[in-house]
Tab-separated table of C-alpha atoms in Angstrom:
chain	number	residue	atom	x	y	z
W	1	MET	CA	-2.215	-27.635	52.252
W	2	ASP	CA	-3.577	-24.113	51.905
W	3	TRP	CA	-6.664	-23.716	49.740
W	4	ILE	CA	-7.531	-20.544	47.886
W	5	ARG	CA	-11.031	-20.183	46.467
W	6	TYR	CA	-11.788	-18.274	43.270
W	7	PRO	CA	-8.834	-15.848	43.300
W	8	GLY	CA	-8.953	-12.833	40.994
W	9	ARG	CA	-6.577	-12.895	38.033
W	10	ASP	CA	-4.614	-9.970	39.434
W	11	SER	CA	-3.472	-12.210	42.312
W	12	TRP	CA	-2.433	-15.229	40.243
W	13	ARG	CA	1.253	-14.362	39.875
W	14	ASP	CA	1.704	-13.963	43.622
W	15	LEU	CA	-0.154	-17.214	44.293
W	16	LEU	CA	2.088	-19.122	41.901
W	17	LYS	CA	5.452	-17.846	43.113
W	18	ARG	CA	8.114	-20.482	43.552
W	19	PRO	CA	10.335	-20.606	46.658
W	20	GLU	CA	12.823	-17.765	46.289
W	21	LYS	CA	16.589	-18.132	46.054
W	22	ASP	CA	19.308	-15.944	47.517
W	23	LEU	CA	21.184	-15.436	44.253
W	24	PRO	CA	24.002	-13.153	45.507
W	25	SER	CA	25.121	-15.616	48.168
W	26	LEU	CA	24.791	-18.512	45.711
W	27	GLU	CA	26.958	-16.747	43.165
W	28	ALA	CA	29.647	-16.012	45.731
W	29	VAL	CA	29.956	-19.699	46.623
W	30	VAL	CA	29.888	-20.804	42.988
W	31	SER	CA	32.549	-18.274	41.994
W	32	ASP	CA	34.855	-19.412	44.796
W	33	VAL	CA	34.510	-23.083	43.872
W	34	PHE	CA	35.145	-22.462	40.169
W	35	ASN	CA	38.234	-20.386	40.921
W	36	ARG	CA	39.641	-23.038	43.230
W	37	VAL	CA	39.005	-25.857	40.770
W	38	ALA	CA	40.597	-23.809	37.979
W	39	SER	CA	43.791	-23.336	39.983
W	40	GLU	CA	44.004	-26.549	42.033
W	41	GLY	CA	42.267	-29.243	39.956
W	42	ASP	CA	41.669	-32.564	41.703
W	43	ALA	CA	42.981	-31.234	45.012
W	44	ALA	CA	40.148	-28.700	45.092
W	45	LEU	CA	37.585	-31.364	44.217
W	46	LYS	CA	38.709	-33.541	47.111
W	47	ALA	CA	38.760	-30.610	49.521
W	48	PHE	CA	35.258	-29.479	48.581
W	49	THR	CA	33.934	-33.050	48.731
W	50	GLU	CA	35.214	-33.320	52.287
W	51	ARG	CA	33.841	-29.886	53.169
W	52	PHE	CA	30.388	-30.133	51.567
W	53	ASP	CA	29.722	-33.892	51.679
W	54	GLY	CA	31.777	-34.899	54.708
W	55	VAL	CA	33.536	-37.591	52.684
W	56	VAL	CA	37.231	-38.169	52.079
W	57	VAL	CA	37.886	-39.457	48.556
W	58	GLU	CA	41.283	-40.669	47.408
W	59	ASP	CA	40.566	-41.586	43.790
W	60	LEU	CA	37.939	-39.560	41.995
W	61	ARG	CA	37.598	-41.727	38.905
W	62	LEU	CA	36.248	-45.265	39.005
W	63	THR	CA	38.379	-48.034	37.572
W	64	PRO	CA	36.906	-50.719	35.269
W	65	GLU	CA	37.246	-53.160	38.168
W	66	GLU	CA	35.215	-50.904	40.472
W	67	ILE	CA	32.525	-50.522	37.826
W	68	GLU	CA	32.262	-54.276	37.388
W	69	ARG	CA	32.245	-54.871	41.147
W	70	ALA	CA	29.432	-52.356	41.688
W	71	GLY	CA	27.287	-54.147	39.135
W	72	GLY	CA	27.526	-57.309	41.179
W	73	GLN	CA	26.100	-55.493	44.212
W	74	VAL	CA	22.794	-54.624	42.537
W	75	PRO	CA	19.918	-57.022	43.323
W	76	GLN	CA	18.656	-58.933	40.309
W	77	ASP	CA	15.107	-57.591	40.581
W	78	LEU	CA	16.462	-54.027	40.432
W	79	LYS	CA	18.647	-54.943	37.454
W	80	ASP	CA	15.588	-56.339	35.709
W	81	ALA	CA	13.639	-53.151	36.426
W	82	ILE	CA	16.480	-50.985	35.129
W	83	ASP	CA	16.712	-53.144	32.013
W	84	LEU	CA	12.978	-52.768	31.337
W	85	ALA	CA	13.201	-48.997	31.762
W	86	TYR	CA	16.275	-48.970	29.510
W	87	GLU	CA	14.365	-50.655	26.697
W	88	ASN	CA	11.421	-48.244	26.885
W	89	ILE	CA	13.565	-45.120	27.121
W	90	TYR	CA	15.772	-46.349	24.282
W	91	ALA	CA	12.755	-47.050	22.061
W	92	PHE	CA	11.155	-43.650	22.672
W	93	HIS	CA	14.361	-41.691	22.058
W	94	ALA	CA	15.421	-43.783	19.050
W	95	ALA	CA	12.099	-42.856	17.445
W	96	GLN	CA	13.148	-39.192	17.621
W	97	LYS	CA	15.860	-39.634	14.989
W	98	THR	CA	15.351	-37.527	11.896
W	99	GLY	CA	17.118	-37.606	8.563
W	100	ARG	CA	18.733	-34.940	6.447
W	101	VAL	CA	16.511	-32.035	5.460
W	102	GLU	CA	17.137	-30.508	2.026
W	103	VAL	CA	15.432	-28.055	-0.286
W	104	PHE	CA	16.068	-26.425	-3.682
W	105	PRO	CA	14.420	-23.008	-3.159
W	106	ARG	CA	15.529	-21.751	-6.595
W	107	PRO	CA	17.140	-23.381	-9.614
W	108	GLY	CA	20.818	-23.902	-8.860
W	109	VAL	CA	20.401	-23.280	-5.104
W	110	HIS	CA	20.726	-26.320	-2.843
W	111	CYS	CA	20.338	-26.023	0.956
W	112	TRP	CA	20.409	-28.823	3.491
W	113	GLN	CA	20.715	-29.492	7.196
W	114	GLU	CA	22.451	-32.363	8.974
W	115	LYS	CA	22.631	-33.214	12.662
W	116	HIS	CA	25.908	-34.057	14.345
W	117	PRO	CA	26.546	-35.259	17.891
W	118	ILE	CA	27.998	-32.954	20.503
W	119	GLU	CA	31.376	-34.590	20.941
W	120	ARG	CA	31.811	-34.249	24.730
W	121	VAL	CA	28.950	-34.148	27.221
W	122	GLY	CA	28.834	-34.188	31.002
W	123	LEU	CA	26.059	-35.893	32.955
W	124	TYR	CA	25.366	-34.783	36.512
W	125	ILE	CA	23.519	-37.347	38.627
W	126	PRO	CA	22.252	-36.248	42.054
W	127	GLY	CA	23.086	-38.597	44.912
W	128	GLY	CA	22.934	-38.233	48.665
W	129	THR	CA	19.647	-39.261	50.274
W	130	ALA	CA	18.073	-40.051	46.877
W	131	PRO	CA	20.601	-41.497	44.407
W	132	LEU	CA	18.867	-40.932	41.083
W	133	PHE	CA	20.112	-43.856	39.007
W	134	SER	CA	17.017	-43.365	36.832
W	135	THR	CA	18.512	-40.059	35.670
W	136	VAL	CA	21.510	-41.981	34.334
W	137	LEU	CA	19.195	-43.750	31.901
W	138	MET	CA	17.428	-40.517	30.946
W	139	LEU	CA	20.695	-38.825	29.986
W	140	ALA	CA	23.083	-41.568	28.932
W	141	ILE	CA	20.679	-43.343	26.576
W	142	PRO	CA	20.047	-40.337	24.288
W	143	ALA	CA	23.745	-39.449	24.506
W	144	ARG	CA	24.548	-42.921	23.222
W	145	LEU	CA	21.892	-42.764	20.504
W	146	ALA	CA	23.176	-39.369	19.382
W	147	GLY	CA	26.698	-40.748	19.010
W	148	CYS	CA	28.499	-38.486	21.519
W	149	GLN	CA	32.171	-39.495	21.515
W	150	GLU	CA	32.882	-38.823	25.185
W	151	VAL	CA	30.331	-39.069	27.993
W	152	VAL	CA	31.514	-38.125	31.476
W	153	LEU	CA	29.320	-38.877	34.482
W	154	CYS	CA	29.718	-37.209	37.872
W	155	SER	CA	27.799	-38.034	41.030
W	156	PRO	CA	28.443	-37.308	44.724
W	157	PRO	CA	29.806	-40.192	46.808
W	158	GLY	CA	27.889	-41.585	49.761
W	159	ARG	CA	29.141	-41.631	53.335
W	160	ASP	CA	31.244	-44.694	52.547
W	161	GLY	CA	33.073	-42.794	49.805
W	162	ASN	CA	31.492	-44.840	47.017
W	163	LEU	CA	28.785	-44.253	44.451
W	164	HIS	CA	25.487	-46.057	44.796
W	165	PRO	CA	25.917	-49.392	42.937
W	166	ALA	CA	22.710	-48.826	40.935
W	167	ILE	CA	24.119	-45.565	39.536
W	168	VAL	CA	27.245	-47.384	38.406
W	169	TYR	CA	25.279	-50.303	36.970
W	170	ALA	CA	22.958	-48.009	35.017
W	171	ALA	CA	25.944	-46.070	33.663
W	172	SER	CA	27.678	-49.260	32.611
W	173	ARG	CA	24.457	-50.535	31.039
W	174	CYS	CA	24.408	-47.381	28.901
W	175	GLY	CA	28.054	-47.686	27.895
W	176	VAL	CA	29.415	-44.890	30.099
W	177	SER	CA	32.953	-45.705	31.197
W	178	THR	CA	34.122	-42.341	32.603
W	179	ILE	CA	32.475	-42.190	36.029
W	180	CYS	CA	33.686	-39.790	38.714
W	181	LYS	CA	32.927	-39.545	42.431
W	182	VAL	CA	32.302	-35.834	42.755
W	183	GLY	CA	29.110	-33.830	43.197
W	184	GLY	CA	27.694	-30.366	43.733
W	185	ILE	CA	29.226	-27.174	42.415
W	186	GLN	CA	32.650	-28.750	42.281
W	187	ALA	CA	31.435	-31.421	39.833
W	188	ILE	CA	30.036	-28.800	37.472
W	189	ALA	CA	33.260	-26.804	37.753
W	190	ALA	CA	35.311	-29.906	36.976
W	191	LEU	CA	33.221	-30.778	33.924
W	192	THR	CA	33.520	-27.181	32.752
W	193	LEU	CA	37.223	-26.609	33.327
W	194	GLY	CA	38.648	-30.120	33.375
W	195	THR	CA	40.980	-31.552	36.024
W	196	GLU	CA	43.459	-34.401	36.221
W	197	SER	CA	40.608	-36.899	36.679
W	198	VAL	CA	37.594	-35.217	35.104
W	199	PRO	CA	37.707	-34.417	31.375
W	200	PRO	CA	36.184	-31.093	30.250
W	201	VAL	CA	32.980	-31.189	28.211
W	202	TYR	CA	31.060	-28.953	25.834
W	203	LYS	CA	27.570	-29.319	27.326
W	204	LEU	CA	26.197	-30.113	30.790
W	205	PHE	CA	23.132	-32.210	31.553
W	206	GLY	CA	21.258	-33.181	34.661
W	207	PRO	CA	19.097	-31.892	37.507
W	208	GLY	CA	20.304	-30.645	40.860
W	209	ASN	CA	19.678	-28.299	43.744
W	210	GLN	CA	19.913	-24.515	43.556
W	211	TYR	CA	23.710	-24.649	43.858
W	212	VAL	CA	24.074	-27.055	40.942
W	213	THR	CA	21.647	-25.004	38.849
W	214	GLN	CA	23.578	-21.816	39.524
W	215	ALA	CA	26.857	-23.595	38.736
W	216	LYS	CA	25.505	-24.791	35.383
W	217	GLN	CA	24.576	-21.227	34.507
W	218	TRP	CA	28.010	-20.034	35.683
W	219	ALA	CA	29.646	-22.545	33.314
W	220	GLY	CA	28.408	-20.464	30.404
W	221	ARG	CA	31.152	-17.949	31.213
W	222	TRP	CA	33.630	-20.590	30.033
W	223	GLY	CA	31.714	-21.377	26.846
W	224	VAL	CA	30.063	-24.543	28.180
W	225	SER	CA	26.333	-24.820	27.516
W	226	MET	CA	23.671	-26.630	29.517
W	227	ASP	CA	20.465	-28.524	28.904
W	228	MET	CA	18.197	-26.074	30.755
W	229	PRO	CA	17.931	-24.145	34.025
W	230	ALA	CA	16.487	-27.013	36.104
W	231	GLY	CA	15.917	-26.485	39.805
W	232	PRO	CA	13.706	-28.010	42.504
W	233	SER	CA	11.091	-30.468	41.292
W	234	GLU	CA	7.432	-29.466	40.922
W	235	VAL	CA	4.070	-30.837	39.852
W	236	LEU	CA	0.735	-29.254	39.025
W	237	VAL	CA	-2.303	-31.521	39.187
W	238	VAL	CA	-5.581	-30.606	37.498
W	239	ALA	CA	-8.393	-32.693	38.990
W	240	ASP	CA	-12.147	-32.744	39.391
W	241	HIS	CA	-14.751	-35.245	40.627
W	242	THR	CA	-13.561	-37.801	38.045
W	243	ALA	CA	-10.214	-38.098	39.839
W	244	VAL	CA	-9.517	-40.514	42.679
W	245	PRO	CA	-8.468	-38.345	45.679
W	246	GLN	CA	-5.993	-40.935	46.934
W	247	PHE	CA	-4.270	-40.913	43.538
W	248	VAL	CA	-4.107	-37.121	43.548
W	249	ALA	CA	-2.579	-37.062	47.035
W	250	ALA	CA	-0.021	-39.695	46.057
W	251	ASP	CA	1.035	-37.679	43.001
W	252	LEU	CA	1.412	-34.502	45.066
W	253	LEU	CA	3.544	-36.293	47.653
W	254	SER	CA	5.671	-38.015	45.020
W	255	GLN	CA	7.070	-34.596	44.143
W	256	ALA	CA	6.991	-33.115	47.645
W	257	GLU	CA	9.336	-35.855	48.880
W	258	HIS	CA	12.042	-34.753	46.433
W	259	GLY	CA	13.096	-31.856	48.637
W	260	ALA	CA	11.950	-29.195	51.058
W	261	ASP	CA	12.148	-26.645	48.235
W	262	SER	CA	9.908	-28.664	45.905
W	263	GLN	CA	6.468	-27.272	45.129
W	264	VAL	CA	3.149	-28.971	44.389
W	265	VAL	CA	-0.028	-27.293	43.184
W	266	LEU	CA	-3.567	-28.626	42.763
W	267	LEU	CA	-6.112	-26.869	40.550
W	268	THR	CA	-9.782	-27.744	40.428
W	269	ASP	CA	-13.171	-26.313	39.563
W	270	ARG	CA	-14.989	-28.661	41.928
W	271	GLU	CA	-14.781	-27.788	45.625
W	272	GLU	CA	-15.888	-31.227	46.774
W	273	ILE	CA	-12.468	-32.703	45.976
W	274	MET	CA	-10.677	-30.444	48.460
W	275	GLU	CA	-11.470	-32.212	51.728
W	276	ALA	CA	-10.989	-35.672	50.231
W	277	VAL	CA	-7.517	-34.778	48.961
W	278	ASN	CA	-6.542	-33.176	52.281
W	279	GLN	CA	-7.558	-36.302	54.179
W	280	ALA	CA	-5.648	-38.526	51.770
W	281	LEU	CA	-2.555	-36.315	52.100
W	282	GLU	CA	-2.525	-36.646	55.873
W	283	ALA	CA	-3.065	-40.384	55.778
W	284	GLN	CA	-0.305	-40.958	53.239
W	285	LEU	CA	2.134	-38.537	54.865
W	286	ASP	CA	2.136	-40.595	58.058
W	287	ASP	CA	3.345	-43.600	56.094
W	288	LEU	CA	6.023	-41.765	54.067
W	289	PRO	CA	9.669	-42.357	55.076
W	290	ARG	CA	10.562	-38.856	53.844
W	291	GLN	CA	7.534	-37.244	55.459
W	292	GLU	CA	9.463	-34.414	57.112
W	293	ILE	CA	10.849	-33.318	53.753
W	294	ALA	CA	7.417	-33.644	52.165
W	295	ARG	CA	5.759	-31.639	54.946
W	296	GLN	CA	8.204	-28.785	54.426
W	297	ALA	CA	7.454	-28.780	50.698
W	298	ILE	CA	3.723	-28.771	51.388
W	299	THR	CA	4.092	-25.565	53.438
W	300	HIS	CA	4.785	-23.536	50.274
W	301	SER	CA	2.352	-25.497	48.122
W	302	ARG	CA	-1.325	-24.819	47.601
W	303	GLY	CA	-4.644	-25.915	46.203
W	304	ILE	CA	-6.649	-23.437	44.164
W	305	VAL	CA	-10.327	-23.571	43.245
W	306	LEU	CA	-11.115	-21.777	39.989
W	307	LYS	CA	-14.388	-20.879	38.300
W	308	ASN	CA	-14.114	-23.024	35.183
W	309	TRP	CA	-11.785	-24.986	32.936
W	310	GLU	CA	-10.895	-21.875	30.917
W	311	GLU	CA	-9.360	-20.355	34.038
W	312	ILE	CA	-7.608	-23.642	34.765
W	313	ALA	CA	-5.944	-23.639	31.320
W	314	ASP	CA	-4.851	-20.031	31.733
W	315	MET	CA	-3.370	-20.669	35.178
W	316	VAL	CA	-1.506	-23.761	33.962
W	317	ASN	CA	0.039	-21.738	31.144
W	318	LEU	CA	1.029	-18.988	33.567
W	319	TYR	CA	2.661	-21.426	35.984
W	320	ALA	CA	4.282	-23.563	33.223
W	321	PRO	CA	4.810	-26.657	35.374
W	322	GLU	CA	7.610	-29.168	35.071
W	323	HIS	CA	5.069	-32.006	35.455
W	324	LEU	CA	1.393	-31.578	34.587
W	325	ILE	CA	-1.137	-34.231	35.588
W	326	ILE	CA	-4.641	-33.925	34.121
W	327	CYS	CA	-7.495	-35.989	35.476
W	328	HIS	CA	-10.466	-33.885	34.499
W	329	ARG	CA	-13.697	-34.262	32.548
W	330	GLU	CA	-12.523	-31.601	30.067
W	331	GLU	CA	-9.239	-33.296	29.214
W	332	ARG	CA	-9.504	-32.625	25.481
W	333	PHE	CA	-10.156	-28.909	25.979
W	334	LEU	CA	-7.253	-28.588	28.395
W	335	LEU	CA	-4.882	-30.375	26.033
W	336	GLU	CA	-5.850	-27.988	23.245
W	337	GLN	CA	-5.388	-24.903	25.415
W	338	VAL	CA	-2.307	-25.759	27.502
W	339	HIS	CA	0.954	-24.813	25.799
W	340	ASN	CA	3.418	-24.534	28.689
W	341	ALA	CA	4.425	-27.764	30.424
W	342	GLY	CA	7.468	-29.991	30.602
W	343	SER	CA	5.687	-33.354	30.488
W	344	VAL	CA	1.976	-34.216	30.660
W	345	PHE	CA	0.337	-37.208	32.361
W	346	LEU	CA	-3.266	-38.083	31.533
W	347	GLY	CA	-5.951	-39.961	33.415
W	348	ASN	CA	-6.322	-41.787	36.709
W	349	TYR	CA	-3.820	-44.506	35.854
W	350	THR	CA	-0.875	-42.404	34.698
W	351	PRO	CA	1.158	-41.416	37.750
W	352	GLU	CA	3.988	-38.955	37.301
W	353	SER	CA	6.252	-41.747	38.552
W	354	ALA	CA	5.733	-43.528	35.224
W	355	GLY	CA	7.591	-40.776	33.394
W	356	ASP	CA	10.190	-40.595	36.134
W	357	TYR	CA	11.171	-44.207	35.632
W	358	ALA	CA	9.950	-46.439	32.877
W	359	SER	CA	7.288	-45.212	30.433
W	360	GLY	CA	10.019	-44.085	28.041
W	361	THR	CA	9.699	-40.300	28.136
W	362	ASN	CA	12.492	-38.234	29.637
W	363	HIS	CA	12.238	-36.948	33.193
W	364	THR	CA	14.857	-34.200	32.887
W	365	LEU	CA	12.492	-31.276	32.455
W	366	PRO	CA	12.388	-27.478	32.753
W	367	THR	CA	11.301	-26.130	36.148
W	368	ASN	CA	10.639	-22.721	37.681
W	369	GLY	CA	8.466	-21.614	34.760
W	370	TYR	CA	11.088	-22.340	32.096
W	371	ALA	CA	8.629	-24.671	30.344
W	372	ARG	CA	7.433	-21.494	28.655
W	373	GLN	CA	10.549	-21.530	26.471
W	374	TYR	CA	12.491	-24.753	27.103
W	375	SER	CA	11.814	-28.368	26.169
W	376	GLY	CA	12.718	-31.323	28.310
W	377	VAL	CA	15.817	-33.329	27.428
W	378	ASN	CA	15.399	-35.312	24.214
W	379	LEU	CA	17.597	-36.771	21.504
W	380	ASP	CA	18.115	-33.382	19.864
W	381	SER	CA	19.554	-32.067	23.135
W	382	PHE	CA	22.690	-34.086	22.363
W	383	LEU	CA	22.891	-33.016	18.726
W	384	LYS	CA	23.723	-29.829	16.913
W	385	SER	CA	22.416	-28.915	13.480
W	386	ILE	CA	24.769	-27.748	10.750
W	387	THR	CA	23.393	-26.101	7.626
W	388	TYR	CA	24.982	-26.406	4.184
W	389	GLN	CA	24.436	-24.675	0.874
W	390	ARG	CA	25.771	-24.919	-2.656
W	391	LEU	CA	25.094	-22.493	-5.514
W	392	ASP	CA	26.009	-23.213	-9.087
W	393	ALA	CA	26.232	-20.534	-11.776
W	394	GLU	CA	22.484	-20.598	-12.370
W	395	GLY	CA	21.838	-20.286	-8.673
W	396	LEU	CA	24.091	-17.246	-8.342
W	397	ARG	CA	22.315	-15.580	-11.247
W	398	GLU	CA	18.955	-16.341	-9.590
W	399	ILE	CA	19.563	-14.851	-6.154
W	400	GLY	CA	22.754	-12.795	-6.611
W	401	PRO	CA	21.052	-9.499	-7.540
W	402	SER	CA	18.798	-9.657	-4.477
W	403	ILE	CA	21.755	-10.347	-2.215
W	404	GLU	CA	23.604	-7.317	-3.606
W	405	VAL	CA	20.603	-5.030	-3.155
W	406	MET	CA	20.104	-6.146	0.453
W	407	ALA	CA	23.801	-5.878	1.325
W	408	GLU	CA	24.073	-2.373	-0.127
W	409	ALA	CA	20.945	-1.330	1.803
W	410	GLU	CA	22.619	-2.457	5.028
W	411	GLY	CA	25.803	-0.603	4.145
W	412	LEU	CA	27.855	-3.771	3.813
W	413	ARG	CA	29.639	-3.168	0.520
W	414	GLY	CA	32.023	-6.109	1.041
W	415	HIS	CA	29.085	-8.526	1.202
W	416	ALA	CA	27.700	-7.127	-2.019
W	417	ARG	CA	31.100	-7.278	-3.685
W	418	ALA	CA	31.537	-10.985	-2.780
W	419	VAL	CA	28.514	-11.650	-4.989
W	420	GLY	CA	29.200	-9.001	-7.615
W	421	ILE	CA	32.714	-10.195	-8.428
W	422	ARG	CA	31.400	-13.673	-9.106
W	423	ARG	CA	28.618	-12.384	-11.332
W	424	GLU	CA	31.159	-10.350	-13.291
W	425	TYR	CA	33.232	-13.500	-13.879
W	426	LEU	CA	30.161	-15.324	-15.129
W	427	GLU	CA	29.196	-12.482	-17.450
W	428	ARG	CA	32.709	-12.488	-18.927
W	429	GLY	CA	32.759	-16.267	-19.229
W	430	LEU	CA	35.700	-16.612	-16.851
W	431	THR	CA	34.821	-19.924	-15.234
W	432	ASN	CA	38.360	-21.237	-14.628
W	433	ALA	CA	39.560	-20.506	-11.071
W	434	ILE	CA	43.104	-19.665	-12.201
W	435	THR	CA	42.069	-17.404	-15.115
W	436	LYS	CA	43.282	-13.878	-14.553
W	437	PRO	CA	40.733	-11.056	-14.963
């Protein structure tokens, strides 16, 4: 891991660059897949699954019998772990429910806001070498709590042509019955456009590689929204002499093993931690099954020594990490000063893995600096707010003149007239809707 000591602020942006993407080539592939899925439906999905995943799939949608059978293949200890995580995630997201908001800003003027579920949502669950059944819980539980009418889950099949049983069990545990064996760009295209097997949705959720991320953004051209632009996983650890170096190394590697394009960053204001963390990284890498992936991620990761905790807070805000771990003597100061982060983990005994699996918070978070303006997935992600207003005669008299003045000033005479004609009726005492002027 490269270490940079006391860099000047003018070099910070270059130091914190994420791995770059080749957007033009990505867009060309995404465009081709979307066009094929639009014209060929399921046939295109099967062809792309064979081409990209090397798997031949006959039936894209799981039957109730297949869902039940998959549940029986999950070891009981894993079921118990999933059930525990389910309870914690459910409790945390259920607590996010809010009631109707209403105000009476002037006599006769009543305004309120109500939240309604997004009727159709699509959940994308990465598979392959790391089938993320935990992501099923993170997305399907709030979808269920929000009351979404249709939840469609897509995940790439394994080499045997099936989904990982734990993915299916978690989906079933959350009440998801529409489960499809399709991944990558083609899954996002199917959820956007709809095919014979995959129903179209209104909003897309879930992490993925750079192709999936680009596909989710492409879906906006068809009026389908997404949770956030989420790409390769990342973590920023802030540590000093109060941190246990072995813990720090483990947290860095827990993200590095996600993929070769993941990025991990360590910030400190105490140089003595550097060598200890480096030694722990090497020792733990040798015992990591995905060490080759982690080593590639480490090559574009770095440790940075800064002058003080003020610089640390500023650099964290500039980087805006997906995951932020703080194990530092100035924890309170950092919490007050850090405003850009997806999810924060505090102290020696709070590994990032806790949020990934079972603490209750959501692990679908903004990456690539998007924590500056995006929140992680939460209950509100599956809801939309509708505002309502009602004016009675007194209310129209209260605010009507101001509306007319503002509308006339903007040159919108029709807007002004919509108020003025009503005020004229009131002034003439014509309150019956069928009374002729």
